Amino acid sequence: MQSRSPASRTGRPRSATADAAILAATREALVELGWSKLTLGDVATRAGVAKTTLYRRWAGKNELVVDAVAELFDELELPDRGSLAADIEGVVLQFASILALPEARSGLMAVVAEATRDEALRERIRASVVDRQKRLVLEGRARAQARGELPAEPDPASSARTVDLIFDMVAGAVVHRTLVSAEPADEEWVHGFTAVLLWGLAGEAAPPPADG
């Protein structure tokens, strides 16, 4: 069954305070109960709201958990440490620390698994997590170009592809390291990863090798 979009539902205006309480209660329930035992009824009780309040905002548990996890990633900030390498290391360490949280780890892995059979849920993950966090790549790349650390890429289509690639490389590597391999993304690992990433970025404007 496909997930319903909350944008299609109408009703009373949403309360930011109620939303924040519900999302916090969802993360609390994830830690205490785990994905399989989490219910909207339990979340409503923890948040001090009626269960119908949740259903006016979210179609079900999948969508609720996506938004609860997405709120954690919205706390990411790109530090200005004076160089592209230092900026990348700073945000990657933040990202890894969020993924180390039990609520982020269990929530993200659960909704990704569910999304393998739910196209609407995949779209929600893409919109709520992936697309929102690409802001960090855009900001970091623009800052590095202004410093002269990266070449300008005036073609919009080419620039968008590069941003997508950078995001996929960073997110994919950190998620694999922390959630799949269950290894620490500590300062030593982040330093090595950043060096490899920058080596690739330095050649992003180079022409492809000739055939044969």
Tab-separated table of C-alpha atoms in Angstrom:
chain	number	residue	atom	x	y	z
A	1	MET	CA	0.000	0.000	0.000
A	2	GLN	CA	1.323	3.382	-0.979
A	3	SER	CA	1.812	6.085	1.653
A	4	ARG	CA	-0.568	9.020	1.517
A	5	SER	CA	0.826	12.512	1.338
A	6	PRO	CA	-0.079	14.714	4.320
A	7	ALA	CA	-0.400	17.646	1.944
A	8	SER	CA	-3.674	16.164	0.669
A	9	ARG	CA	-5.383	16.341	4.071
A	10	THR	CA	-7.142	19.454	5.348
A	11	GLY	CA	-8.289	20.545	8.771
A	12	ARG	CA	-7.383	22.870	11.566
A	13	PRO	CA	-4.053	24.742	11.340
A	14	ARG	CA	-1.111	22.768	12.644
A	15	SER	CA	0.449	23.632	15.976
A	16	ALA	CA	4.237	23.880	15.920
A	17	THR	CA	4.304	23.096	19.625
A	18	ALA	CA	2.239	19.938	19.155
A	19	ASP	CA	4.393	18.873	16.188
A	20	ALA	CA	7.581	19.295	18.204
A	21	ALA	CA	6.141	17.293	21.108
A	22	ILE	CA	4.995	14.501	18.799
A	23	LEU	CA	8.330	14.213	17.013
A	24	ALA	CA	10.236	14.228	20.310
A	25	ALA	CA	7.878	11.554	21.680
A	26	THR	CA	8.445	9.468	18.548
A	27	ARG	CA	12.201	9.521	19.048
A	28	GLU	CA	11.770	8.662	22.743
A	29	ALA	CA	9.536	5.710	21.841
A	30	LEU	CA	12.042	4.498	19.235
A	31	VAL	CA	14.743	4.305	21.891
A	32	GLU	CA	12.590	2.642	24.532
A	33	LEU	CA	10.412	0.349	22.400
A	34	GLY	CA	12.190	-0.073	19.083
A	35	TRP	CA	10.616	0.148	15.655
A	36	SER	CA	8.432	-2.952	15.836
A	37	LYS	CA	6.672	-2.011	19.095
A	38	LEU	CA	6.255	1.689	18.411
A	39	THR	CA	2.599	2.659	17.914
A	40	LEU	CA	0.872	5.945	17.210
A	41	GLY	CA	-1.192	5.454	20.337
A	42	ASP	CA	1.912	5.279	22.508
A	43	VAL	CA	3.389	8.346	20.790
A	44	ALA	CA	0.160	10.282	21.350
A	45	THR	CA	0.198	9.407	25.046
A	46	ARG	CA	3.822	10.469	25.439
A	47	ALA	CA	3.197	13.726	23.566
A	48	GLY	CA	0.027	14.505	25.509
A	49	VAL	CA	-2.161	14.753	22.406
A	50	ALA	CA	-5.132	12.843	21.021
A	51	LYS	CA	-4.387	10.010	18.626
A	52	THR	CA	-6.560	11.751	16.038
A	53	THR	CA	-4.100	14.652	16.165
A	54	LEU	CA	-1.391	12.353	14.826
A	55	TYR	CA	-3.586	11.007	12.044
A	56	ARG	CA	-4.430	14.543	10.919
A	57	ARG	CA	-0.712	15.101	10.407
A	58	TRP	CA	0.719	11.729	9.395
A	59	ALA	CA	-0.764	8.804	7.480
A	60	GLY	CA	1.025	6.256	9.637
A	61	LYS	CA	4.122	5.227	11.524
A	62	ASN	CA	6.462	5.295	8.512
A	63	GLU	CA	5.840	8.944	7.724
A	64	LEU	CA	5.955	9.942	11.382
A	65	VAL	CA	9.337	8.313	11.925
A	66	VAL	CA	10.768	9.894	8.747
A	67	ASP	CA	9.833	13.348	10.004
A	68	ALA	CA	11.139	12.607	13.514
A	69	VAL	CA	14.509	11.552	12.106
A	70	ALA	CA	14.585	14.385	9.552
A	71	GLU	CA	14.281	16.892	12.385
A	72	LEU	CA	17.548	15.574	13.829
A	73	PHE	CA	19.368	16.121	10.547
A	74	ASP	CA	17.994	19.659	10.320
A	75	GLU	CA	20.325	20.462	13.226
A	76	LEU	CA	23.361	19.971	10.961
A	77	GLU	CA	25.345	23.118	10.284
A	78	LEU	CA	28.331	23.695	8.045
A	79	PRO	CA	31.052	25.272	10.187
A	80	ASP	CA	33.340	27.908	8.734
A	81	ARG	CA	36.771	26.651	9.770
A	82	GLY	CA	38.707	28.550	7.130
A	83	SER	CA	39.246	25.784	4.576
A	84	LEU	CA	37.167	23.303	2.606
A	85	ALA	CA	38.884	20.342	4.252
A	86	ALA	CA	38.232	21.613	7.760
A	87	ASP	CA	34.626	22.526	6.906
A	88	ILE	CA	33.951	19.038	5.533
A	89	GLU	CA	35.508	17.383	8.553
A	90	GLY	CA	33.369	19.483	10.874
A	91	VAL	CA	30.047	18.643	9.226
A	92	VAL	CA	30.900	14.958	8.732
A	93	LEU	CA	31.690	14.615	12.431
A	94	GLN	CA	28.326	16.206	13.230
A	95	PHE	CA	26.584	13.831	10.833
A	96	ALA	CA	28.289	10.813	12.365
A	97	SER	CA	27.352	11.911	15.875
A	98	ILE	CA	23.683	12.143	14.857
A	99	LEU	CA	23.796	8.680	13.281
A	100	ALA	CA	25.243	7.355	16.526
A	101	LEU	CA	22.037	8.329	18.351
A	102	PRO	CA	19.843	5.243	18.965
A	103	GLU	CA	16.726	7.038	17.706
A	104	ALA	CA	18.430	8.122	14.476
A	105	ARG	CA	20.011	4.745	13.880
A	106	SER	CA	16.891	2.632	14.433
A	107	GLY	CA	14.533	5.086	12.774
A	108	LEU	CA	16.572	5.606	9.615
A	109	MET	CA	17.288	1.929	9.040
A	110	ALA	CA	13.644	1.014	9.606
A	111	VAL	CA	12.153	3.529	7.171
A	112	VAL	CA	14.772	2.762	4.527
A	113	ALA	CA	13.839	-0.912	4.775
A	114	GLU	CA	10.135	-0.068	4.512
A	115	ALA	CA	10.804	2.219	1.551
A	116	THR	CA	12.049	-0.686	-0.564
A	117	ARG	CA	8.383	-1.558	-1.183
A	118	ASP	CA	6.786	1.871	-0.869
A	119	GLU	CA	7.557	4.434	-3.570
A	120	ALA	CA	5.716	7.240	-1.758
A	121	LEU	CA	7.789	6.630	1.358
A	122	ARG	CA	10.986	6.795	-0.715
A	123	GLU	CA	9.847	10.145	-2.040
A	124	ARG	CA	9.181	11.369	1.490
A	125	ILE	CA	12.659	10.312	2.616
A	126	ARG	CA	14.155	12.042	-0.406
A	127	ALA	CA	12.229	15.263	0.221
A	128	SER	CA	12.496	15.355	4.016
A	129	VAL	CA	16.079	14.181	4.460
A	130	VAL	CA	18.105	14.055	1.244
A	131	ASP	CA	16.935	17.182	-0.560
A	132	ARG	CA	16.858	19.290	2.609
A	133	GLN	CA	20.433	18.383	3.536
A	134	LYS	CA	21.862	19.101	0.108
A	135	ARG	CA	21.849	22.699	1.362
A	136	LEU	CA	25.103	21.830	3.167
A	137	VAL	CA	26.813	20.781	-0.069
A	138	LEU	CA	25.580	23.887	-1.873
A	139	GLU	CA	26.783	26.146	0.926
A	140	GLY	CA	30.153	24.447	1.296
A	141	ARG	CA	30.818	24.354	-2.433
A	142	ALA	CA	29.923	28.029	-2.886
A	143	ARG	CA	32.158	28.973	0.039
A	144	ALA	CA	35.056	26.947	-1.356
A	145	GLN	CA	34.614	28.496	-4.806
A	146	ALA	CA	34.654	31.963	-3.257
A	147	ARG	CA	37.940	31.079	-1.523
A	148	GLY	CA	39.372	29.801	-4.803
A	149	GLU	CA	39.621	26.239	-3.488
A	150	LEU	CA	37.260	24.818	-6.114
A	151	PRO	CA	36.704	25.883	-9.720
A	152	ALA	CA	33.443	27.521	-10.726
A	153	GLU	CA	31.016	25.342	-12.653
A	154	PRO	CA	28.762	27.731	-14.597
A	155	ASP	CA	26.634	25.102	-16.342
A	156	PRO	CA	23.571	24.555	-14.065
A	157	ALA	CA	23.005	20.950	-15.112
A	158	SER	CA	26.629	20.002	-14.585
A	159	SER	CA	26.697	21.850	-11.260
A	160	ALA	CA	23.573	20.018	-10.052
A	161	ARG	CA	25.093	16.650	-10.972
A	162	THR	CA	28.247	17.491	-9.050
A	163	VAL	CA	26.249	18.506	-5.972
A	164	ASP	CA	24.311	15.233	-6.134
A	165	LEU	CA	27.537	13.266	-6.447
A	166	ILE	CA	29.201	15.019	-3.512
A	167	PHE	CA	26.150	14.451	-1.325
A	168	ASP	CA	25.927	10.778	-2.292
A	169	MET	CA	29.615	10.233	-1.578
A	170	VAL	CA	29.486	11.856	1.856
A	171	ALA	CA	26.144	10.448	2.986
A	172	GLY	CA	26.815	7.006	1.553
A	173	ALA	CA	30.238	6.675	3.128
A	174	VAL	CA	29.192	7.873	6.576
A	175	VAL	CA	25.975	5.826	6.679
A	176	HIS	CA	27.853	2.704	5.565
A	177	ARG	CA	30.618	3.293	8.080
A	178	THR	CA	28.348	3.887	11.065
A	179	LEU	CA	25.219	1.840	10.340
A	180	VAL	CA	26.357	-1.011	8.083
A	181	SER	CA	29.936	-1.648	9.172
A	182	ALA	CA	29.196	-0.419	12.715
A	183	GLU	CA	32.616	1.221	12.879
A	184	PRO	CA	33.311	4.622	14.426
A	185	ALA	CA	33.494	7.653	12.168
A	186	ASP	CA	36.081	9.227	14.432
A	187	GLU	CA	38.435	12.090	13.665
A	188	GLU	CA	41.074	9.817	12.141
A	189	TRP	CA	38.580	8.190	9.771
A	190	VAL	CA	36.956	11.512	8.892
A	191	HIS	CA	40.366	13.046	8.142
A	192	GLY	CA	41.229	10.196	5.771
A	193	PHE	CA	37.825	10.262	4.114
A	194	THR	CA	38.038	14.020	3.575
A	195	ALA	CA	41.456	13.682	1.958
A	196	VAL	CA	40.082	11.144	-0.539
A	197	LEU	CA	37.010	13.276	-1.245
A	198	LEU	CA	39.103	16.392	-1.877
A	199	TRP	CA	41.393	14.455	-4.179
A	200	GLY	CA	38.341	13.672	-6.289
A	201	LEU	CA	36.954	17.198	-6.129
A	202	ALA	CA	40.252	18.642	-7.285
A	203	GLY	CA	39.828	16.776	-10.549
A	204	GLU	CA	36.078	17.373	-10.989
A	205	ALA	CA	36.595	19.782	-13.874
A	206	ALA	CA	39.151	17.609	-15.674
A	207	PRO	CA	38.068	16.065	-19.013
A	208	PRO	CA	37.368	12.328	-19.062
A	209	PRO	CA	40.226	10.064	-20.212
A	210	ALA	CA	40.388	9.297	-23.918
A	211	ASP	CA	39.133	5.894	-25.051
A	212	GLY	CA	41.620	3.143	-25.797
